[in-house]
Amino acid sequence: MHKAYRYRIYPTTEQKLFLDRHYGCCRFVYNHFLALRKEKWKNEQASLSGFDCKKMLPELKRQHPWLAEVNSQSLQAAVLTLESAYRRFFKGLGQYPQPHKKHSRQAFSVTQNFILTNGTLRIPKLKTPIRVKQHRPLGGHPKNLTIIRESSGKYYASVVCECVPAHLPISDSTVGVDLGLRDLAVLSTGEKLEHPKWLRKAEKRLSKAQRRLSRKQKGSANRQKVRIQVARLHERIKNQRQDFLHKLSHRLIIENQEVSIERLRVRNMVKNRHLAKSISDSGWSELARQFHYKAEWYGRTVKVIDTFAPSSKTCSMCGYVHKGLKLSQRVWQCPSCLVVHDRDHNAAVNIDIIGQGMPEVTPAERRAAAVSVFSIKQVRSKKHQVGAKKQEALASQ
């Protein structure tokens, strides 16, 4: 199992020049082979593999001697990064690879001969060690190092280690999570986590900084200063969101043997221009990603139920499907068993039960057990009753 550790680093002015030289060379190699692959396909309807590009790298270094000033491993890693981008594109996991820009996030990798110890980092071809804020020790054998310069100008070192999974003792508890916009997450236990709205809170300061940036002359030193201010505001928002999601996912994975969530088609939902900003600020996909890899770390299970399962419209007590439930109804009463439901909590309970895969039982047994159950078989048989309104219901939450 691989696990990444990210540390803040503080290079000197001389070391920054060395790192920036690596960023420039790796960016040049990436963009060169990207253009070459595009041209190859346009002219010959043929493609170049990552292996083909690596074989052409020595000739490229002879044509451009300044490429020899940086670590050869980093140049090879840039070729592999391009190959990985193409593979993700062909698998439908990402967009077509685009050229790397100079002032955006920069990174280069080192696969061998780096040493991280006692708050210092040594990498090939750099004579002096880089100071590192090593706030926690590595949890395994280091395999790969990536040196990152964010758009804000801050530098980080990300170390990938090979670790042994630390599985926790088996727990009897399970939880269902209903994601929304009013409350970021509602748990089947009844707990509601209010949406922090990181972007909305910082929107005024961000807009003011962006207006100042638009007035600056391109290429000027003052524009560069304001650009860094805007980038740092974005970085702060991102860090706040990541911190909240990491704490939430860690707590739920630690406390529960099984976490059930709903598959959300975020790519389709953000097409709604009225809700796109709030949906993007929620980080639903990132939360689901964290659930999955942390479950692998700790020996837990994550269940993902179908998008169109009528979790909000179904009574978690008796299984009755309320066909006429409106999107604006946050609290509703089941016409069959007369139980009053909070819409979001009811959905979370149904998600939990569907995830557990419990068999269908009678309403009397449900009431006797004082639990909410909803079988997968019943969900599938009622799927056609919700149709395309399911995504709108999720967005209104």
GROMACS .gro file of C-alpha atoms in nm:
model
  397
    1MET     CA    1   0.000   0.000   0.000
    2HIS     CA    2   0.130   0.345  -0.092
    3LYS     CA    3   0.084   0.650   0.128
    4ALA     CA    4   0.196   1.009   0.059
    5TYR     CA    5   0.342   1.247   0.317
    6ARG     CA    6   0.344   1.617   0.230
    7TYR     CA    7   0.583   1.859   0.400
    8ARG     CA    8   0.641   2.233   0.365
    9ILE     CA    9   0.996   2.312   0.253
   10TYR     CA   10   1.188   2.640   0.276
   11PRO     CA   11   1.452   2.663   0.000
   12THR     CA   12   1.703   2.946  -0.006
   13THR     CA   13   1.723   3.189  -0.298
   14GLU     CA   14   1.996   2.980  -0.460
   15GLN     CA   15   1.799   2.660  -0.406
   16LYS     CA   16   1.487   2.820  -0.556
   17LEU     CA   17   1.683   2.893  -0.874
   18PHE     CA   18   1.791   2.528  -0.884
   19LEU     CA   19   1.432   2.405  -0.836
   20ASP     CA   20   1.295   2.653  -1.090
   21ARG     CA   21   1.546   2.523  -1.344
   22HIS     CA   22   1.406   2.173  -1.289
   23TYR     CA   23   1.050   2.298  -1.330
   24GLY     CA   24   1.138   2.469  -1.657
   25CYS     CA   25   1.322   2.171  -1.804
   26CYS     CA   26   1.051   1.921  -1.706
   27ARG     CA   27   0.784   2.152  -1.844
   28PHE     CA   28   0.978   2.183  -2.171
   29VAL     CA   29   1.012   1.803  -2.203
   30TYR     CA   30   0.642   1.749  -2.125
   31ASN     CA   31   0.523   2.010  -2.376
   32HIS     CA   32   0.773   1.895  -2.642
   33PHE     CA   33   0.653   1.535  -2.642
   34LEU     CA   34   0.290   1.643  -2.615
   35ALA     CA   35   0.330   1.847  -2.936
   36LEU     CA   36   0.519   1.558  -3.096
   37ARG     CA   37   0.242   1.310  -3.019
   38LYS     CA   38  -0.022   1.548  -3.153
   39GLU     CA   39   0.175   1.600  -3.475
   40LYS     CA   40   0.235   1.226  -3.514
   41TRP     CA   41  -0.136   1.154  -3.488
   42LYS     CA   42  -0.232   1.441  -3.719
   43ASN     CA   43   0.010   1.343  -3.997
   44GLU     CA   44   0.030   0.964  -3.971
   45GLN     CA   45  -0.271   0.863  -3.761
   46ALA     CA   46  -0.023   0.690  -3.531
   47SER     CA   47   0.068   0.739  -3.169
   48LEU     CA   48   0.388   0.748  -2.965
   49SER     CA   49   0.404   0.547  -2.644
   50GLY     CA   50   0.578   0.658  -2.328
   51PHE     CA   51   0.854   0.408  -2.406
   52ASP     CA   52   0.905   0.563  -2.751
   53CYS     CA   53   0.933   0.909  -2.597
   54LYS     CA   54   1.187   0.792  -2.339
   55LYS     CA   55   1.405   0.651  -2.618
   56MET     CA   56   1.399   0.992  -2.788
   57LEU     CA   57   1.499   1.176  -2.472
   58PRO     CA   58   1.882   1.139  -2.514
   59GLU     CA   59   1.864   1.295  -2.861
   60LEU     CA   60   1.658   1.581  -2.722
   61LYS     CA   61   1.924   1.640  -2.456
   62ARG     CA   62   2.193   1.654  -2.726
   63GLN     CA   63   1.991   1.915  -2.914
   64HIS     CA   64   1.941   2.118  -2.596
   65PRO     CA   65   2.252   2.083  -2.375
   66TRP     CA   66   2.096   2.284  -2.091
   67LEU     CA   67   1.868   1.986  -2.019
   68ALA     CA   68   2.176   1.806  -1.882
   69GLU     CA   69   2.192   2.058  -1.596
   70VAL     CA   70   1.902   1.889  -1.418
   71ASN     CA   71   1.844   1.540  -1.285
   72SER     CA   72   1.782   1.290  -1.567
   73GLN     CA   73   1.530   1.100  -1.349
   74SER     CA   74   1.310   1.410  -1.338
   75LEU     CA   75   1.306   1.438  -1.718
   76GLN     CA   76   1.210   1.072  -1.750
   77ALA     CA   77   0.937   1.124  -1.491
   78ALA     CA   78   0.798   1.411  -1.701
   79VAL     CA   79   0.763   1.170  -1.995
   80LEU     CA   80   0.584   0.919  -1.770
   81THR     CA   81   0.353   1.195  -1.644
   82LEU     CA   82   0.248   1.266  -2.002
   83GLU     CA   83   0.189   0.895  -2.065
   84SER     CA   84  -0.023   0.876  -1.749
   85ALA     CA   85  -0.228   1.177  -1.864
   86TYR     CA   86  -0.302   1.003  -2.196
   87ARG     CA   87  -0.404   0.683  -2.021
   88ARG     CA   88  -0.644   0.872  -1.795
   89PHE     CA   89  -0.791   1.044  -2.100
   90PHE     CA   90  -0.847   0.718  -2.287
   91LYS     CA   91  -1.008   0.564  -1.978
   92GLY     CA   92  -1.249   0.857  -1.954
   93LEU     CA   93  -1.102   0.978  -1.624
   94GLY     CA   94  -0.970   1.313  -1.743
   95GLN     CA   95  -0.952   1.564  -2.024
   96TYR     CA   96  -0.712   1.557  -2.316
   97PRO     CA   97  -0.359   1.651  -2.197
   98GLN     CA   98  -0.289   2.025  -2.215
   99PRO     CA   99   0.047   2.208  -2.227
  100HIS     CA  100   0.191   2.299  -1.887
  101LYS     CA  101   0.203   2.672  -1.811
  102LYS     CA  102   0.486   2.862  -1.648
  103HIS     CA  103   0.303   3.043  -1.367
  104SER     CA  104   0.064   2.768  -1.257
  105ARG     CA  105   0.140   2.484  -1.017
  106GLN     CA  106   0.482   2.332  -1.094
  107ALA     CA  107   0.623   1.992  -0.997
  108PHE     CA  108   0.902   1.751  -1.076
  109SER     CA  109   0.976   1.403  -0.943
  110VAL     CA  110   1.286   1.229  -0.809
  111THR     CA  111   1.275   0.850  -0.792
  112GLN     CA  112   1.617   0.769  -0.644
  113ASN     CA  113   1.902   0.904  -0.431
  114PHE     CA  114   1.703   1.146  -0.218
  115ILE     CA  115   1.737   1.160   0.162
  116LEU     CA  116   1.485   1.307   0.406
  117THR     CA  117   1.611   1.311   0.764
  118ASN     CA  118   1.640   1.543   1.064
  119GLY     CA  119   1.439   1.821   0.902
  120THR     CA  120   1.651   1.837   0.586
  121LEU     CA  121   1.605   1.709   0.233
  122ARG     CA  122   1.889   1.618  -0.005
  123ILE     CA  123   1.827   1.564  -0.376
  124PRO     CA  124   2.066   1.484  -0.663
  125LYS     CA  125   2.275   1.767  -0.814
  126LEU     CA  126   2.192   2.004  -0.526
  127LYS     CA  127   2.493   2.047  -0.298
  128THR     CA  128   2.314   2.198   0.003
  129PRO     CA  129   2.020   2.040   0.192
  130ILE     CA  130   1.675   2.201   0.183
  131ARG     CA  131   1.512   2.288   0.516
  132VAL     CA  132   1.193   2.088   0.577
  133LYS     CA  133   0.910   2.131   0.828
  134GLN     CA  134   0.884   1.758   0.903
  135HIS     CA  135   0.579   1.765   1.130
  136ARG     CA  136   0.543   1.385   1.133
  137PRO     CA  137   0.773   1.092   1.057
  138LEU     CA  138   0.748   0.879   0.744
  139GLY     CA  139   0.531   0.573   0.791
  140GLY     CA  140   0.718   0.343   0.555
  141HIS     CA  141   0.995   0.303   0.302
  142PRO     CA  142   1.017   0.610   0.070
  143LYS     CA  143   0.971   0.524  -0.299
  144ASN     CA  144   0.925   0.855  -0.478
  145LEU     CA  145   0.968   1.228  -0.413
  146THR     CA  146   0.783   1.517  -0.579
  147ILE     CA  147   0.892   1.878  -0.526
  148ILE     CA  148   0.595   2.113  -0.574
  149ARG     CA  149   0.570   2.488  -0.615
  150GLU     CA  150   0.212   2.606  -0.574
  151SER     CA  151   0.073   2.908  -0.757
  152SER     CA  152   0.103   3.097  -0.428
  153GLY     CA  153   0.482   3.058  -0.439
  154LYS     CA  154   0.500   2.808  -0.152
  155TYR     CA  155   0.716   2.497  -0.189
  156TYR     CA  156   0.625   2.145  -0.073
  157ALA     CA  157   0.781   1.800  -0.077
  158SER     CA  158   0.550   1.502  -0.126
  159VAL     CA  159   0.706   1.165  -0.036
  160VAL     CA  160   0.532   0.843  -0.144
  161CYS     CA  161   0.604   0.556   0.095
  162GLU     CA  162   0.531   0.187   0.082
  163CYS     CA  163   0.341   0.113   0.403
  164VAL     CA  164   0.178  -0.184   0.572
  165PRO     CA  165  -0.201  -0.137   0.617
  166ALA     CA  166  -0.292  -0.073   0.982
  167HIS     CA  167  -0.632  -0.244   0.999
  168LEU     CA  168  -0.846  -0.153   1.299
  169PRO     CA  169  -1.049  -0.398   1.511
  170ILE     CA  170  -1.382  -0.489   1.354
  171SER     CA  171  -1.668  -0.263   1.463
  172ASP     CA  172  -2.041  -0.336   1.469
  173SER     CA  173  -2.141   0.016   1.377
  174THR     CA  174  -2.244   0.136   1.029
  175VAL     CA  175  -2.344   0.479   0.900
  176GLY     CA  176  -2.520   0.624   0.599
  177VAL     CA  177  -2.422   0.968   0.467
  178ASP     CA  178  -2.659   1.193   0.272
  179LEU     CA  179  -2.475   1.481   0.103
  180GLY     CA  180  -2.635   1.816   0.031
  181LEU     CA  181  -2.590   2.190   0.006
  182ARG     CA  182  -2.781   2.323   0.306
  183ASP     CA  183  -2.614   2.067   0.531
  184LEU     CA  184  -2.295   1.931   0.381
  185ALA     CA  185  -2.361   1.588   0.530
  186VAL     CA  186  -2.647   1.433   0.727
  187LEU     CA  187  -2.571   1.104   0.901
  188SER     CA  188  -2.808   0.817   0.967
  189THR     CA  189  -2.737   0.872   1.339
  190GLY     CA  190  -2.922   1.205   1.314
  191GLU     CA  191  -2.611   1.424   1.320
  192LYS     CA  192  -2.615   1.718   1.079
  193LEU     CA  193  -2.295   1.886   0.964
  194GLU     CA  194  -2.363   2.242   0.851
  195HIS     CA  195  -2.203   2.351   0.526
  196PRO     CA  196  -1.906   2.578   0.614
  197LYS     CA  197  -1.934   2.759   0.275
  198TRP     CA  198  -1.564   2.838   0.253
  199LEU     CA  199  -1.583   3.002  -0.089
  200ARG     CA  200  -1.890   3.212  -0.008
  201LYS     CA  201  -1.727   3.352   0.306
  202ALA     CA  202  -1.411   3.452   0.119
  203GLU     CA  203  -1.590   3.567  -0.197
  204LYS     CA  204  -1.583   3.938  -0.111
  205ARG     CA  205  -1.207   3.945  -0.047
  206LEU     CA  206  -1.144   3.726  -0.350
  207SER     CA  207  -1.350   3.947  -0.582
  208LYS     CA  208  -1.171   4.258  -0.456
  209ALA     CA  209  -0.830   4.101  -0.519
  210GLN     CA  210  -0.933   3.980  -0.864
  211ARG     CA  211  -1.050   4.330  -0.960
  212ARG     CA  212  -0.713   4.471  -0.853
  213LEU     CA  213  -0.543   4.203  -1.064
  214SER     CA  214  -0.748   4.292  -1.372
  215ARG     CA  215  -0.629   4.655  -1.353
  216LYS     CA  216  -0.260   4.570  -1.346
  217GLN     CA  217  -0.049   4.574  -1.660
  218LYS     CA  218   0.046   4.228  -1.781
  219GLY     CA  219   0.409   4.144  -1.718
  220SER     CA  220   0.454   4.407  -1.447
  221ALA     CA  221   0.597   4.337  -1.101
  222ASN     CA  222   0.285   4.474  -0.932
  223ARG     CA  223   0.065   4.236  -1.128
  224GLN     CA  224   0.281   3.945  -1.013
  225LYS     CA  225   0.236   4.055  -0.650
  226VAL     CA  226  -0.143   4.072  -0.681
  227ARG     CA  227  -0.150   3.741  -0.869
  228ILE     CA  228   0.022   3.577  -0.572
  229GLN     CA  229  -0.233   3.735  -0.336
  230VAL     CA  230  -0.520   3.586  -0.539
  231ALA     CA  231  -0.346   3.248  -0.548
  232ARG     CA  232  -0.298   3.251  -0.171
  233LEU     CA  233  -0.667   3.326  -0.116
  234HIS     CA  234  -0.758   3.029  -0.336
  235GLU     CA  235  -0.505   2.814  -0.151
  236ARG     CA  236  -0.653   2.912   0.184
  237ILE     CA  237  -1.004   2.816   0.068
  238LYS     CA  238  -0.872   2.485  -0.062
  239ASN     CA  239  -0.689   2.413   0.264
  240GLN     CA  240  -0.999   2.490   0.472
  241ARG     CA  241  -1.208   2.257   0.259
  242GLN     CA  242  -0.949   1.979   0.269
  243ASP     CA  243  -0.906   2.010   0.646
  244PHE     CA  244  -1.281   1.977   0.706
  245LEU     CA  245  -1.323   1.683   0.468
  246HIS     CA  246  -1.019   1.499   0.606
  247LYS     CA  247  -1.143   1.531   0.964
  248LEU     CA  248  -1.493   1.417   0.868
  249SER     CA  249  -1.381   1.119   0.658
  250HIS     CA  250  -1.125   1.012   0.920
  251ARG     CA  251  -1.382   1.019   1.201
  252LEU     CA  252  -1.648   0.825   1.012
  253ILE     CA  253  -1.402   0.561   0.888
  254ILE     CA  254  -1.252   0.515   1.236
  255GLU     CA  255  -1.590   0.490   1.412
  256ASN     CA  256  -1.775   0.267   1.163
  257GLN     CA  257  -1.706  -0.065   0.999
  258GLU     CA  258  -1.916   0.031   0.697
  259VAL     CA  259  -1.986   0.372   0.545
  260SER     CA  260  -2.259   0.401   0.281
  261ILE     CA  261  -2.280   0.695   0.043
  262GLU     CA  262  -2.478   0.778  -0.268
  263ARG     CA  263  -2.319   0.799  -0.612
  264LEU     CA  264  -2.348   1.162  -0.718
  265ARG     CA  265  -2.303   1.268  -1.080
  266VAL     CA  266  -2.129   1.593  -0.998
  267ARG     CA  267  -2.022   1.654  -1.358
  268ASN     CA  268  -2.386   1.669  -1.464
  269MET     CA  269  -2.505   1.859  -1.157
  270VAL     CA  270  -2.262   2.150  -1.204
  271LYS     CA  271  -2.428   2.222  -1.539
  272ASN     CA  272  -2.694   2.400  -1.334
  273ARG     CA  273  -2.552   2.754  -1.336
  274HIS     CA  274  -2.748   2.852  -1.024
  275LEU     CA  275  -2.595   2.578  -0.810
  276ALA     CA  276  -2.261   2.511  -0.979
  277LYS     CA  277  -2.055   2.731  -0.744
  278SER     CA  278  -2.210   2.583  -0.428
  279ILE     CA  279  -2.172   2.227  -0.558
  280SER     CA  280  -1.807   2.284  -0.647
  281ASP     CA  281  -1.746   2.438  -0.303
  282SER     CA  282  -1.885   2.126  -0.132
  283GLY     CA  283  -1.616   1.880  -0.238
  284TRP     CA  284  -1.846   1.577  -0.260
  285SER     CA  285  -1.621   1.386  -0.498
  286GLU     CA  286  -1.316   1.457  -0.282
  287LEU     CA  287  -1.500   1.330   0.027
  288ALA     CA  288  -1.594   1.008  -0.154
  289ARG     CA  289  -1.232   0.964  -0.268
  290GLN     CA  290  -1.110   1.004   0.089
  291PHE     CA  291  -1.363   0.751   0.216
  292HIS     CA  292  -1.237   0.491  -0.031
  293TYR     CA  293  -0.863   0.514   0.030
  294LYS     CA  294  -0.895   0.553   0.407
  295ALA     CA  295  -1.120   0.248   0.419
  296GLU     CA  296  -0.841   0.056   0.247
  297TRP     CA  297  -0.592   0.180   0.507
  298TYR     CA  298  -0.798   0.079   0.808
  299GLY     CA  299  -0.978  -0.232   0.684
  300ARG     CA  300  -1.320  -0.071   0.651
  301THR     CA  301  -1.585  -0.095   0.378
  302VAL     CA  302  -1.742   0.179   0.168
  303LYS     CA  303  -2.069   0.104  -0.012
  304VAL     CA  304  -2.189   0.326  -0.297
  305ILE     CA  305  -2.559   0.300  -0.374
  306ASP     CA  306  -2.729   0.385  -0.703
  307THR     CA  307  -2.789   0.750  -0.789
  308PHE     CA  308  -3.158   0.700  -0.861
  309ALA     CA  309  -3.249   0.501  -0.551
  310PRO     CA  310  -3.548   0.693  -0.402
  311SER     CA  311  -3.384   0.740  -0.062
  312SER     CA  312  -3.559   1.072   0.015
  313LYS     CA  313  -3.909   0.968  -0.097
  314THR     CA  314  -3.916   0.631   0.076
  315CYS     CA  315  -4.034   0.587   0.434
  316SER     CA  316  -3.747   0.430   0.624
  317MET     CA  317  -3.998   0.277   0.866
  318CYS     CA  318  -4.239   0.090   0.639
  319GLY     CA  319  -4.092   0.120   0.288
  320TYR     CA  320  -4.377   0.329   0.144
  321VAL     CA  321  -4.272   0.545  -0.154
  322HIS     CA  322  -4.424   0.894  -0.139
  323LYS     CA  323  -4.463   0.970  -0.510
  324GLY     CA  324  -4.599   1.321  -0.455
  325LEU     CA  325  -4.319   1.444  -0.227
  326LYS     CA  326  -4.210   1.791  -0.341
  327LEU     CA  327  -3.857   1.922  -0.340
  328SER     CA  328  -3.952   2.201  -0.101
  329GLN     CA  329  -4.084   1.962   0.167
  330ARG     CA  330  -3.805   1.923   0.422
  331VAL     CA  331  -4.029   1.740   0.670
  332TRP     CA  332  -4.301   1.498   0.564
  333GLN     CA  333  -4.536   1.242   0.716
  334CYS     CA  334  -4.567   0.893   0.576
  335PRO     CA  335  -4.930   0.833   0.461
  336SER     CA  336  -4.893   0.463   0.540
  337CYS     CA  337  -4.745   0.445   0.893
  338LEU     CA  338  -4.788   0.817   0.989
  339VAL     CA  339  -4.425   0.849   1.096
  340VAL     CA  340  -4.287   1.204   1.055
  341HIS     CA  341  -3.953   1.219   0.872
  342ASP     CA  342  -3.685   1.480   0.828
  343ARG     CA  343  -3.613   1.449   0.457
  344ASP     CA  344  -3.231   1.440   0.483
  345HIS     CA  345  -3.213   1.214   0.788
  346ASN     CA  346  -3.462   0.974   0.630
  347ALA     CA  347  -3.246   0.959   0.316
  348ALA     CA  348  -2.933   0.890   0.524
  349VAL     CA  349  -3.105   0.604   0.707
  350ASN     CA  350  -3.219   0.451   0.378
  351ILE     CA  351  -2.867   0.484   0.235
  352ASP     CA  352  -2.729   0.305   0.541
  353ILE     CA  353  -2.975   0.018   0.513
  354ILE     CA  354  -2.930  -0.021   0.137
  355GLY     CA  355  -2.556  -0.031   0.190
  356GLN     CA  356  -2.587  -0.307   0.443
  357GLY     CA  357  -2.785  -0.512   0.191
  358MET     CA  358  -3.043  -0.619   0.451
  359PRO     CA  359  -3.319  -0.848   0.322
  360GLU     CA  360  -3.671  -0.722   0.300
  361VAL     CA  361  -3.879  -0.779   0.613
  362THR     CA  362  -4.238  -0.704   0.707
  363PRO     CA  363  -4.349  -0.365   0.842
  364ALA     CA  364  -4.436  -0.527   1.175
  365GLU     CA  365  -4.082  -0.657   1.209
  366ARG     CA  366  -3.945  -0.314   1.123
  367ARG     CA  367  -4.151  -0.145   1.395
  368ALA     CA  368  -4.071  -0.417   1.647
  369ALA     CA  369  -3.700  -0.375   1.589
  370ALA     CA  370  -3.740   0.006   1.603
  371VAL     CA  371  -3.503   0.038   1.309
  372SER     CA  372  -3.540   0.166   0.957
  373VAL     CA  373  -3.487  -0.089   0.683
  374PHE     CA  374  -3.504  -0.072   0.309
  375SER     CA  375  -3.399  -0.358   0.086
  376ILE     CA  376  -3.198  -0.335  -0.233
  377LYS     CA  377  -3.466  -0.536  -0.413
  378GLN     CA  378  -3.732  -0.279  -0.325
  379VAL     CA  379  -3.510   0.010  -0.429
  380ARG     CA  380  -3.454  -0.138  -0.774
  381SER     CA  381  -3.823  -0.210  -0.827
  382LYS     CA  382  -3.914   0.152  -0.747
  383LYS     CA  383  -3.626   0.317  -0.934
  384HIS     CA  384  -3.843   0.425  -1.228
  385GLN     CA  385  -4.062   0.637  -0.999
  386VAL     CA  386  -3.798   0.902  -0.936
  387GLY     CA  387  -3.644   0.952  -1.279
  388ALA     CA  388  -3.438   1.258  -1.346
  389LYS     CA  389  -3.570   1.457  -1.046
  390LYS     CA  390  -3.331   1.277  -0.810
  391GLN     CA  391  -3.036   1.500  -0.896
  392GLU     CA  392  -3.250   1.813  -0.851
  393ALA     CA  393  -3.359   1.686  -0.510
  394LEU     CA  394  -2.998   1.636  -0.405
  395ALA     CA  395  -2.901   1.980  -0.530
  396SER     CA  396  -3.185   2.148  -0.337
  397GLN     CA  397  -3.051   2.000  -0.015
   0.00000   0.00000   0.00000
